[in-house]
Coordinates of C-alpha atoms and ligand atoms in Angstrom, one line a residue:
X1 CA 0.1 0.1 0.0
X2 CA 1.0 3.4 -0.7
X3 CA 0.0 7.1 0.4
X4 CA 1.2 9.8 -1.9
X5 CA 1.4 12.8 0.2
X6 CA -0.2 14.9 -2.6
X7 CA -3.3 14.0 -1.7
X8 CA -3.2 12.6 1.9
X9 CA -5.6 14.2 3.5
X10 CA -3.5 15.7 5.5
X11 CA -2.0 18.9 7.2
X12 CA 0.9 19.2 9.5
X13 CA 0.9 22.1 11.9
X14 CA 4.3 24.4 12.6
X15 CA 2.6 25.5 15.8
X16 CA 1.1 23.6 18.9
X17 CA -2.4 23.7 19.8
X18 CA -2.9 25.3 22.6
X19 CA -4.8 23.5 25.2
X20 CA -2.1 21.1 24.5
X21 CA -0.6 19.9 28.0
X22 CA 1.5 16.7 26.4
X23 CA 3.4 15.3 24.1
X24 CA 1.5 12.9 22.8
X25 CA -1.4 15.8 22.5
X26 CA 0.8 17.8 21.3
X27 CA 2.4 15.4 18.4
X28 CA -0.3 14.0 17.4
X29 CA -2.4 17.1 16.5
X30 CA 0.5 18.9 15.1
X31 CA 1.8 15.7 12.6
X32 CA -2.0 14.9 11.7
X33 CA -3.4 12.1 13.2
X34 CA -6.1 13.5 15.5
X35 CA -8.4 16.8 15.3
X36 CA -10.9 17.7 18.7
X37 CA -14.4 18.1 18.1
X38 CA -15.4 18.5 21.1
X39 CA -13.7 18.4 25.0
X40 CA -12.3 15.2 25.2
X41 CA -13.5 14.2 21.5
X42 CA -11.6 13.5 19.0
X43 CA -11.5 12.2 15.1
X44 CA -8.8 10.2 13.6
X45 CA -7.7 11.2 10.5
X46 CA -5.7 8.9 7.7
X47 CA -2.3 8.1 9.5
X48 CA -3.7 8.5 13.2
X49 CA -6.6 6.2 12.3
X50 CA -4.2 3.7 10.4
X51 CA -2.1 3.4 13.7
X52 CA -5.1 3.0 16.1
X53 CA -6.1 -0.3 13.5
X54 CA -2.7 -1.6 13.9
X55 CA -2.9 -1.8 17.5
X56 CA -6.5 -3.1 17.7
X57 CA -4.9 -5.8 15.0
X58 CA -2.8 -6.6 17.6
X59 CA -5.1 -7.2 20.2
X60 CA -7.4 -9.2 18.5
X61 CA -4.9 -11.4 17.1
X62 CA -3.9 -12.3 20.9
X63 CA -7.5 -12.1 22.1
X64 CA -8.4 -14.9 19.5
X65 CA -5.4 -17.0 20.7
X66 CA -6.7 -17.5 24.1
X67 CA -9.5 -18.7 22.7
X68 CA -11.8 -15.2 23.1
X69 CA -14.0 -14.8 20.8
X70 CA -15.0 -11.3 19.2
X71 CA -18.4 -9.4 19.7
X72 CA -20.1 -6.7 19.3
X73 CA -22.2 -4.6 21.5
X74 CA -24.4 -1.6 21.0
X75 CA -22.3 1.8 22.6
X76 CA -26.1 2.5 22.9
X77 CA -27.9 1.0 26.0
X78 CA -31.0 1.0 28.0
X79 CA -30.6 1.8 31.4
X80 CA -32.2 -2.2 33.2
X81 CA -29.5 -3.4 33.3
X82 CA -27.9 -0.8 34.5
X83 CA -30.5 -0.1 37.1
X84 CA -30.0 -3.9 38.1
X85 CA -26.3 -3.5 38.8
X86 CA -26.4 -0.4 41.1
X87 CA -24.5 1.6 38.4
X88 CA -27.3 3.4 36.8
X89 CA -27.0 5.6 40.2
X90 CA -22.8 4.6 41.3
X91 CA -21.6 6.0 38.5
X92 CA -23.2 9.3 39.0
X93 CA -21.8 12.2 36.6
X94 CA -19.5 9.8 34.5
X95 CA -21.9 8.1 32.4
X96 CA -23.9 10.5 29.8
X97 CA -27.2 9.4 30.0
X98 CA -30.3 10.2 26.8
X99 CA -34.0 9.8 26.6
X100 CA -35.8 8.7 23.6
X101 CA -38.6 10.1 22.1
X102 CA -40.8 8.1 24.0
X103 CA -39.1 9.3 27.6
X104 CA -37.1 5.7 28.2
X105 CA -33.7 6.0 29.6
X106 CA -30.8 5.5 28.0
X107 CA -26.5 5.1 28.3
X108 CA -23.6 5.1 26.4
X109 CA -22.2 2.8 27.2
X110 CA -19.0 2.9 30.3
X111 CA -18.0 -0.4 30.5
X112 CA -19.8 -3.6 29.4
X113 CA -20.6 -6.3 32.0
X114 CA -24.0 -6.6 32.6
X115 CA -24.9 -6.4 29.4
X116 CA -22.5 -9.3 28.5
X117 CA -23.6 -10.8 31.4
X118 CA -27.5 -10.9 30.1
X119 CA -26.1 -12.1 26.7
X120 CA -24.5 -14.9 27.5
X121 CA -27.8 -15.8 30.2
X122 CA -29.7 -15.6 27.3
X123 CA -28.0 -18.3 25.9
X124 CA -26.4 -20.8 28.1
X125 CA -27.3 -22.5 30.7
X126 CA -25.7 -25.9 31.7
X127 CA -21.4 -26.5 33.2
X128 CA -21.1 -28.2 30.1
X129 CA -21.1 -24.4 28.0
X130 CA -17.6 -23.1 30.0
X131 CA -15.1 -21.8 30.1
X132 CA -16.3 -19.4 28.0
X133 CA -14.7 -15.7 27.4
X134 CA -15.9 -13.0 25.2
X135 CA -14.3 -9.9 23.7
X136 CA -15.1 -7.0 22.1
X137 CA -13.1 -4.0 20.5
X138 CA -15.8 -0.6 21.3
X139 CA -16.3 2.7 21.5
X140 CA -17.0 3.7 25.0
X141 CA -18.2 6.6 26.6
X142 CA -17.3 8.6 30.0
X143 CA -17.9 12.0 30.7
X144 CA -14.5 12.2 32.8
X145 CA -14.6 15.4 34.6
X146 CA -11.0 16.6 33.4
X147 CA -10.8 15.7 29.9
X148 CA -7.2 16.7 29.8
X149 CA -4.0 15.6 27.6
X150 CA -5.8 14.3 24.8
X151 CA -6.7 11.5 23.5
X152 CA -5.5 9.6 26.5
X153 CA -7.7 10.0 28.6
X154 CA -10.9 11.4 26.7
X155 CA -14.5 11.1 27.1
X156 CA -15.2 9.3 23.7
X157 CA -12.5 6.3 23.5
X158 CA -11.7 2.6 22.3
X159 CA -11.3 -0.2 24.4
X160 CA -10.9 -3.8 24.2
X161 CA -12.8 -5.5 26.6
X162 CA -13.2 -9.3 27.7
X163 CA -15.4 -10.9 30.2
X164 CA -14.8 -14.7 30.8
X165 CA -17.4 -17.4 32.7
X166 CA -16.6 -20.2 34.9
X167 CA -18.1 -22.7 37.0
X168 CA -15.7 -21.9 39.8
X169 CA -12.9 -20.3 40.7
X170 CA -10.7 -22.4 40.3
X171 CA -11.9 -22.3 37.1
X172 CA -11.8 -18.6 36.9
X173 CA -8.1 -18.5 37.5
X174 CA -7.0 -20.2 34.8
X175 CA -8.9 -17.7 32.0
X176 CA -7.2 -14.8 34.8
X177 CA -4.1 -17.0 33.5
X178 CA -4.6 -17.1 29.8
X179 CA -5.5 -13.2 29.8
X180 CA -2.3 -11.9 31.9
X181 CA -0.2 -14.3 29.3
X182 CA -2.1 -12.0 26.2
X183 CA -1.5 -8.9 27.8
X184 CA 1.7 -9.7 28.3
X185 CA 1.9 -10.7 24.4
X186 CA 0.1 -7.3 23.4
X187 CA 2.5 -4.6 25.4
X188 CA 5.7 -6.1 24.5
X189 CA 4.2 -5.9 21.1
X190 CA 3.1 -2.5 21.0
X191 CA 6.9 -1.5 22.2
X192 CA 6.5 0.6 25.5
X193 CA 8.1 0.2 28.4
X194 CA 5.8 -1.1 31.3
X195 CA 5.1 -2.3 34.5
X196 CA 2.6 -5.4 36.0
X197 CA 1.3 -4.2 39.1
X198 CA -0.7 -5.0 41.7
X199 CA -4.3 -2.8 42.2
X200 CA -7.8 -2.5 43.8
X201 CA -10.5 -4.0 42.2
X202 CA -12.7 -0.4 42.2
X203 CA -15.8 0.0 41.3
X204 CA -16.2 -3.4 40.3
X205 CA -16.0 -5.4 43.2
X206 CA -13.7 -9.3 43.6
X207 CA -10.4 -9.5 44.6
X208 CA -7.1 -11.1 41.1
X209 CA -6.5 -7.5 40.6
X210 CA -3.6 -6.1 38.0
X211 CA -3.3 -3.4 36.3
X212 CA -0.4 -2.8 33.6
X213 CA 1.3 0.8 33.3
X214 CA 3.4 2.0 31.1
X215 CA 6.1 3.8 32.6
X216 CA 5.8 7.8 31.9
X217 CA 7.2 10.9 33.1
X218 CA 3.8 12.6 32.3
X219 CA 1.1 9.5 34.1
X220 CA -2.1 10.4 35.8
X221 CA -1.7 7.3 37.8
X222 CA 1.6 7.0 41.0
X223 CA 2.7 3.4 41.2
X224 CA 5.3 2.1 43.7
X225 CA 7.9 -0.4 43.0
X226 CA 10.4 -1.9 45.4
X227 CA 13.8 -1.4 45.2
X228 CA 15.2 -4.5 45.9
X229 CA 12.6 -7.0 45.0
X230 CA 10.2 -7.6 42.6
X231 CA 7.1 -6.1 44.2
X232 CA 4.7 -3.2 42.2
X233 CA 1.3 -1.8 43.3
X234 CA -0.7 0.6 42.1
X235 CA -0.8 3.5 44.9
X236 CA -4.2 2.8 45.8
X237 CA -3.4 -1.1 46.5
X238 CA -0.1 -0.9 48.2
X239 CA -0.6 -2.5 51.6
X240 CA 0.8 -1.5 54.6
X241 CA 3.3 -3.9 56.7
X242 CA 1.6 -4.1 60.0
X243 CA 3.9 -4.2 63.0
X244 CA 3.7 -6.6 66.1
X245 CA 1.2 -6.2 69.1
X246 CA 3.3 -4.4 72.0
X247 CA 3.1 -5.3 75.0
X248 CA 1.9 -2.7 77.5
X249 CA 1.4 -3.6 81.3
X250 CA 4.6 -1.2 82.3
X251 CA 2.6 1.5 79.9
X252 CA 1.8 4.7 82.5
X253 CA -2.1 5.4 82.5
X254 CA -2.9 8.1 79.9
X255 CA -3.3 11.8 81.2
X256 CA -4.8 14.9 79.3
X257 CA -2.4 17.6 80.0
X258 CA -2.4 21.5 78.5
X259 CA -1.2 21.7 76.1
X260 CA -2.1 25.7 74.8
X261 CA -2.4 26.7 70.5
X262 CA -1.0 23.3 69.6
X263 CA -3.5 23.0 66.6
X264 CA -1.3 22.0 64.4
X265 CA 1.0 18.5 64.6
X266 CA 4.1 20.9 64.3
X267 CA 3.2 23.2 66.7
X268 CA 2.2 20.7 69.3
X269 CA 5.2 18.4 68.4
X270 CA 7.1 21.8 69.3
X271 CA 4.9 22.6 72.8
X272 CA 5.5 18.7 73.7
X273 CA 9.6 19.1 73.7
X274 CA 9.2 22.4 75.6
X275 CA 7.5 21.6 78.5
X276 CA 7.3 17.6 78.7
X277 CA 10.6 16.4 77.3
X278 CA 10.8 12.5 76.8
X279 CA 14.1 11.2 78.1
X280 CA 14.9 8.8 75.8
X281 CA 14.8 11.4 72.6
X282 CA 12.7 14.0 70.7
X283 CA 8.9 14.5 70.4
X284 CA 8.6 13.4 67.4
X285 CA 5.0 13.6 64.8
X286 CA 5.2 10.2 64.9
X287 CA 4.1 10.0 67.9
X288 CA 1.2 11.7 67.1
X289 CA -2.2 10.0 66.4
X290 CA -3.8 13.0 63.6
X291 CA -8.0 12.7 63.5
X292 CA -9.2 13.3 60.2
X293 CA -12.5 13.8 59.7
X294 CA -14.2 13.6 56.0
X295 CA -17.8 13.9 55.0
X296 CA -18.8 10.6 52.2
X297 CA -21.3 11.2 50.3
X298 CA -23.2 7.8 49.0
X299 CA -24.4 6.9 45.7
X300 CA -28.1 7.4 47.0
X301 CA -26.9 10.7 47.5
X302 CA -26.8 10.9 51.8
X303 CA -23.9 11.7 53.7
X304 CA -21.8 10.1 56.9
X305 CA -18.7 11.8 57.9
X306 CA -16.2 9.7 58.8
X307 CA -12.9 9.2 60.9
X308 CA -9.9 8.3 60.0
X309 CA -7.1 8.0 63.0
X310 CA -3.5 8.5 60.8
X311 CA 0.3 8.4 62.7
X312 CA 0.8 12.4 62.1
X313 CA 3.7 12.1 60.1
X314 CA 1.5 11.6 57.6
X315 CA -1.5 12.8 55.7
X316 CA -3.7 11.1 54.2
X317 CA -4.3 10.2 51.1
X318 CA -7.4 11.0 49.1
X319 CA -7.0 8.4 46.2
X320 CA -6.3 6.1 48.7
X321 CA -9.0 6.7 51.2
X322 CA -11.1 7.6 47.7
X323 CA -10.5 3.7 47.0
X324 CA -11.4 2.7 49.9
X325 CA -14.9 3.4 50.3
X326 CA -15.8 3.3 47.1
X327 CA -18.4 4.0 45.8
X328 CA -18.8 6.8 48.2
X329 CA -17.2 10.7 47.5
X330 CA -15.5 11.7 49.5
X331 CA -16.0 15.6 50.4
X332 CA -14.4 18.0 53.0
X333 CA -15.7 17.8 56.3
X334 CA -17.1 21.9 56.2
X335 CA -18.0 24.4 58.8
X336 CA -21.3 23.3 58.6
X337 CA -20.4 19.4 59.2
X338 CA -18.8 21.0 62.6
X339 CA -21.4 22.2 63.6
X340 CA -23.7 20.2 63.3
X341 CA -21.3 17.9 65.2
X342 CA -20.6 20.2 68.0
X343 CA -18.4 17.5 70.5
X344 CA -15.7 18.1 67.7
X345 CA -13.3 20.4 68.7
X346 CA -11.4 21.4 65.3
X347 CA -7.6 20.7 65.7
X348 CA -8.3 18.7 69.1
X349 CA -10.4 15.7 67.9
X350 CA -9.3 12.7 69.4
X351 CA -10.8 8.9 70.1
X352 CA -12.3 10.4 73.1
X353 CA -15.3 10.7 70.6
X354 CA -14.9 9.2 68.1
X355 CA -16.4 6.1 67.0
X356 CA -19.9 4.5 66.9
X357 CA -21.1 4.6 70.5
X358 CA -19.3 7.2 71.9
X359 CA -20.0 11.3 72.5
X360 CA -19.7 12.3 67.7
X361 CA -21.0 9.1 67.0
X362 CA -19.0 8.6 64.0
X363 CA -17.1 5.9 62.5
X364 CA -13.7 5.5 62.9
X365 CA -11.1 4.0 61.3
X366 CA -7.8 3.6 62.2
X367 CA -4.2 3.1 59.8
X368 CA -3.2 -0.3 60.4
X369 CA -0.1 0.7 62.2
X370 CA -1.8 1.9 65.1
X371 CA -1.6 -1.6 66.8
X372 CA -2.5 -2.6 69.8
X373 CA -0.3 -1.6 72.5
X374 CA 1.3 1.6 70.4
X375 CA 1.4 4.6 72.8
X376 CA 0.2 7.9 71.6
X377 CA 0.0 11.3 71.6
X378 CA -3.8 13.0 70.7
X379 CA -5.9 15.7 71.0
X380 CA -8.3 15.5 74.3
X381 CA -11.0 17.1 72.4
X382 CA -10.6 19.6 74.9
X383 CA -9.5 23.1 73.1
X384 CA -6.1 23.6 74.1
X385 CA -6.0 19.8 75.6
X386 CA -4.1 16.8 74.4
X387 CA -4.0 13.4 75.9
X388 CA -0.4 11.4 76.7
X389 CA 0.5 8.0 76.6
X390 CA -3.3 6.6 74.8
X391 CA -2.3 3.3 74.7
X392 CA -4.0 1.8 71.8
X393 CA -6.1 -1.2 72.6
X394 CA -5.9 -0.4 76.2
X395 CA -7.7 3.2 75.8
X396 CA -9.2 3.2 72.7
X397 CA -9.9 0.9 69.6
X398 CA -10.9 2.0 66.2
X399 CA -14.4 0.8 64.3
X400 CA -12.0 -0.9 62.0
X401 CA -8.8 -0.3 59.9
X402 CA -8.4 1.7 57.2
X403 CA -5.4 1.7 54.7
X404 CA -5.4 5.9 54.1
X405 CA -2.4 6.9 54.4
X406 CA 0.1 8.0 52.3
X407 CA 2.8 5.8 50.9
X408 CA 6.4 7.0 50.8
X409 CA 9.7 6.7 48.6
X410 CA 11.6 5.1 51.6
X411 CA 8.3 2.9 53.0
X412 CA 9.2 -0.3 53.7
X413 CA 8.3 -2.9 50.5
X414 CA 5.2 -5.4 52.3
X415 CA 6.4 -8.1 50.3
X416 CA 10.6 -8.3 51.3
X417 CA 8.6 -7.7 55.1
X418 CA 6.8 -11.0 55.0
X419 CA 10.3 -12.2 53.5
X420 CA 12.1 -10.8 56.5
X421 CA 13.7 -8.7 54.5
X422 CA 14.3 -5.5 54.8
X423 CA 13.3 -3.8 51.0
X424 CA 12.2 -0.4 51.0
X425 CA 9.4 1.4 48.3
X426 CA 10.0 4.1 45.9
X427 CA 7.6 5.7 43.8
X428 CA 6.8 7.0 40.0
X429 CA 4.4 7.9 37.4
X430 CA 2.4 5.7 34.7
X431 CA -0.2 5.3 32.4
X432 CA -2.7 2.9 33.1
X433 CA -3.1 0.8 30.3
X434 CA -4.7 -2.4 31.1
X435 CA -6.5 -3.5 33.7
X436 CA -7.9 -7.7 34.5
X437 CA -9.9 -8.5 37.7
X438 CA -12.1 -10.8 38.9
X439 CA -15.6 -9.5 39.0
X440 CA -16.5 -12.5 41.2
X441 CA -20.2 -12.3 41.3
X442 CA -21.4 -10.3 41.3
X443 CA -23.0 -9.0 38.2
X444 CA -23.9 -12.4 37.6
X445 CA -25.8 -12.5 41.3
X446 CA -27.0 -8.9 40.0
X447 CA -28.5 -10.5 36.8
X448 CA -28.8 -13.9 37.8
X449 CA -26.5 -15.4 35.6
X450 CA -26.8 -19.1 37.1
X451 CA -25.9 -22.6 35.6
X452 CA -27.3 -26.4 36.0
X453 CA -23.9 -28.0 37.6
X454 CA -22.8 -31.5 37.3
X455 CA -25.0 -32.9 40.0
X456 CA -28.0 -30.6 38.0
X457 CA -27.8 -28.0 41.1
X458 CA -28.3 -23.8 39.6
X459 CA -25.0 -22.1 40.7
X460 CA -24.2 -18.5 40.2
X461 CA -21.4 -17.9 37.3
X462 CA -18.2 -16.4 38.4
X463 CA -16.5 -14.0 36.6
X464 CA -13.2 -12.1 35.1
X465 CA -13.9 -8.8 33.3
X466 CA -10.4 -7.1 31.3
X467 CA -9.7 -4.2 29.5
X468 CA -7.4 -3.0 27.1
X469 CA -6.9 1.4 26.0
X470 CA -6.8 1.3 22.8
X471 CA -7.1 4.4 21.9
X472 CA -5.0 5.3 24.6
X473 CA -1.9 3.3 23.6
X474 CA -1.5 5.5 20.4
X475 CA -0.8 8.5 23.0
X476 CA 1.4 6.4 25.5
X477 CA 3.0 5.1 22.9
X478 CA 3.9 8.6 21.6
X479 CA 4.6 9.8 25.6
X480 CA 7.5 7.1 25.5
X481 CA 8.3 7.1 22.2
X482 CA 9.2 10.8 20.6
X483 CA 12.0 13.5 20.2
X484 CA 12.1 17.3 20.4
X485 CA 11.2 17.2 16.4
X486 CA 8.9 14.2 16.7
X487 CA 6.7 11.2 16.6
X488 CA 9.4 7.8 16.7
X489 CA 6.5 5.1 16.0
X490 CA 7.8 1.3 16.8
X491 CA 7.6 -0.2 13.7
X492 CA 4.7 -2.9 14.3
X493 CA 2.5 0.3 14.9
X494 CA 3.6 2.7 12.4
X495 CA 1.5 4.0 10.2
X496 CA 3.9 3.1 7.1
X497 CA 7.0 1.2 6.7
X498 CA 8.9 4.2 4.9
X499 CA 8.8 7.2 4.0
X500 CA 9.7 8.3 0.7
X501 CA 11.2 12.0 0.6
X502 CA 11.6 12.9 -2.6
X503 CA 13.5 16.5 -3.2
X504 CA 14.1 19.3 -5.9
X505 CA 12.1 19.7 -9.5
X506 CA 14.2 17.4 -11.1
X507 CA 11.6 14.6 -13.0
X508 CA 14.6 12.2 -12.8
X509 CA 13.9 11.9 -9.4
X510 CA 10.6 11.6 -8.7
X511 CA 10.5 9.2 -11.5
X512 CA 13.3 6.9 -9.3
X513 CA 11.2 7.6 -6.3
X514 CA 8.2 7.0 -7.8
X515 CA 9.5 3.6 -8.9
X516 CA 11.3 2.6 -5.3
X517 CA 7.5 3.5 -4.6
X518 CA 6.6 1.0 -6.4
X519 CA 9.2 -1.6 -6.0
X520 CA 8.4 -1.9 -1.6
X521 CA 4.6 -1.8 -2.6
X522 CA 5.2 -5.0 -4.4
X523 CA 7.4 -6.4 -1.9
X524 CA 4.6 -5.6 0.7
X525 CA 5.7 -2.9 2.0
X526 CA 3.4 0.3 3.3
X527 CA 4.6 3.2 2.1
X528 CA 4.4 7.1 2.8
X529 CA 5.3 8.6 -0.7
X530 CA 6.1 12.2 0.4
X531 CA 5.4 13.0 -4.1
X532 CA 5.1 16.7 -3.2
X533 CA 6.9 19.4 -6.4
X534 CA 6.0 23.0 -4.6
X535 CA 6.8 21.8 -1.2
X536 CA 10.6 22.4 0.1
X537 CA 13.2 20.1 1.0
X538 CA 13.0 21.6 4.2
X539 CA 9.4 21.0 4.9
X540 CA 9.5 18.2 3.6
X541 CA 12.2 17.0 5.8
X542 CA 10.4 18.5 9.2
X543 CA 7.7 17.0 8.1
X544 CA 9.2 13.4 7.9
X545 CA 10.3 13.8 11.3
X546 CA 7.4 15.3 12.7
X547 CA 5.3 12.4 11.2
X548 CA 7.8 9.5 12.8
X549 CA 7.6 7.2 10.2
X550 CA 11.1 4.6 11.0
X551 CA 12.6 4.9 7.9
X552 CA 12.9 7.5 6.0
X553 CA 14.9 7.4 2.1
X554 CA 15.6 10.6 0.6
X555 CA 15.5 10.6 -3.3
X556 CA 17.1 14.1 -4.4
X557 CA 20.4 15.1 -5.2
X558 CA 22.6 12.1 -4.5
X559 CA 20.6 10.3 -7.2
X560 CA 23.4 11.9 -10.1
X561 CA 25.7 9.8 -8.3
X562 CA 23.3 6.9 -8.1
X563 CA 22.6 6.8 -4.5
X564 CA 19.7 7.5 -2.3
X565 CA 20.1 8.4 2.0
X566 CA 18.0 6.0 4.0
X567 CA 17.8 7.2 7.1
X568 CA 16.7 5.5 11.0
X569 CA 14.3 8.0 12.4
X570 CA 15.4 6.3 16.2
X571 CA 18.9 7.2 16.2
X572 CA 19.5 8.8 13.2
X573 CA 21.7 7.2 11.4
X574 CA 21.8 8.0 8.1
X575 CA 23.0 5.2 4.8
X576 CA 24.2 5.4 1.5
X577 CA 22.2 2.9 -0.6
X578 CA 22.9 2.2 -4.5
X579 CA 19.5 2.6 -6.2
X580 CA 20.1 0.0 -7.6
X581 CA 19.8 -1.8 -4.6
X582 CA 17.8 0.3 -2.4
X583 CA 14.7 -1.5 -2.3
X584 CA 16.2 -4.8 -1.3
X585 CA 17.9 -2.2 1.2
X586 CA 14.7 -1.2 3.1
X587 CA 13.4 -4.4 2.8
X588 CA 16.1 -6.0 4.7
X589 CA 16.0 -2.9 7.1
X590 CA 12.2 -2.9 8.0
X591 CA 11.8 -6.6 8.3
X592 CA 15.2 -6.7 10.5
X593 CA 17.3 -9.3 8.8
Ligands
ATP601 P1 -8.5 5.4 34.5 O1 -8.4 4.7 36.2 O2 -7.0 5.7 34.2 O3 -9.6 6.4 35.1 P2 -10.0 3.0 34.9 O4 -9.9 2.4 35.1 O5 -11.6 3.9 35.1 O6 -9.4 4.3 34.2 P3 -11.3 1.3 33.2 O7 -12.7 0.8 33.5 O8 -10.0 -0.5 33.7 O9 -10.7 1.9 33.1 O10 -10.9 0.7 31.6 C1 -10.3 -0.5 30.9 C2 -9.1 0.3 30.3 O11 -9.5 1.4 29.6 C3 -7.8 1.3 31.7 O12 -7.2 0.8 31.3 C4 -7.7 2.6 30.1 O13 -6.6 2.0 29.4 C5 -8.4 3.1 28.7 N1 -9.3 4.2 29.8 C6 -10.1 3.8 31.0 N2 -10.2 5.3 30.4 C7 -10.4 6.0 29.8 C8 -10.8 7.4 28.9 N3 -11.5 8.3 29.8 N4 -9.9 7.6 27.3 C9 -9.0 6.6 27.5 N5 -9.1 5.3 27.5 C10 -9.1 4.6 29.2
MG602 MG1 -8.5 0.4 35.4

């Protein structure tokens, strides 16, 4: 196949689009791959659409290879199944809703668990029908609050989603492993650096859950990895190693002390060191227990406060907290909320009033480090006063444990900790490219997908759900592979194999370039041929760098000596090649031989 630039529907731009925040957005628009239609909504132009379809083809091959079968659902979906799973409500403002002429509610599908579950229920009824894996490559709609970064986070985007159906958890694990293997092959072929991290399953429920993240400076996601073992996890999914309980038989009784003007951890620690110095060492923020209150907004719009107790040297990470309380959303605990809870004394809130059965009645969840026997300084629920020597398990307890404290570089690695080694964590940014997880029976139960087992008993089917961001991959590849001049496509997804640039006005040059184009095309390569006679060589070279096809062949001045220049876009290496053998040479470069 050959595309000729003289007629190709393409206009490259010299200027960056004003709204472009990240390189992939800037370059994909400038190089003429996509055009913005509305915020977070993009049209694909010929070159961009070719890349998108190449990625689809890779994903399709690897899904077919594990025996998953391709289907295609509508994007326009009825409300009822999403009502049955409660996601019509849970998704809140994140879905596009609409009504037909009769006033019936519809939505534009954000993901399709409900529809797949219902389809399988419709046609299957026995354990003999299972296992089954179905997938589709489809346009999804989510009304993202901050559509930014171009097609990295769109409101309309292309996703591959697959779903596995099994009779038991053991059988499910096979489907999960098969998908995991397929994803490794897919992401290896897409040609960018990635990591597999342990993840939370979010609104979906279930337990086994891993994400494939492209490692990228501009990634919106933060993950942590161990500096000495292979542990890697999404920040939301990091589990704090739980310390041993501490014996407290000899601990002194708790005592409240006056600590005027100490509403912050810093002022408190300063005051303690001045007025109540310790013998062994100075007081530190980690000796205090900080109690943070937030309001949870539930899917049915009801609100309830929750208190989180964390060591005072840490903050509550709202992303981590959010993942724990999903599907509820978090709102700040504002002045009106304080006014409605008079037992809470701002800056001096302590376990004395928190927890079910205490004055405020507010549910109180503690960081896992607050194990029995640990000793804390915390609010005495009176302005200007704190309690010292308050012992967990003796003087106070929570209504539960929550992983909501921030994770820091240098924190102990949970996997190393379990193995008795001392590895520590570091953080790095990434882009979520794929997600595989165990749905369990949530959707099968909600929509009553049951089959008869070997003994003729009805059992609920267990499911897995697996996504790949296809359109996001186009941008993630560019994030991973570009320079100041433009995009550098990995071979497997490049819109063409070779970019031939003919320069000057000499008819012989264009004849030679056209012949080379024909030869390469006949050899089965895809060629982008810059045959524009009225465009200067400088502009053509700039366009070639910007568009980013991995091999560039310049047919120009050298032709009088019988040579063309073959250039590697990634390394910048150039070689003069005899025009007679140029076609064979280029085929060899492209095929890697
Ligand atoms: P994120 O945390 O980035 O919002 P998600 O966890 O909501 O993503 P999933 O529901 O797991 O996403 O969707 C599967 C895949 O679809 C993701 O791994 C990602 O690659 C892609 N994806 C999700 N949202 C978008 C979006 N707004 N634009 C482009 N791709 C997306
Ligand atoms: Mg996800």
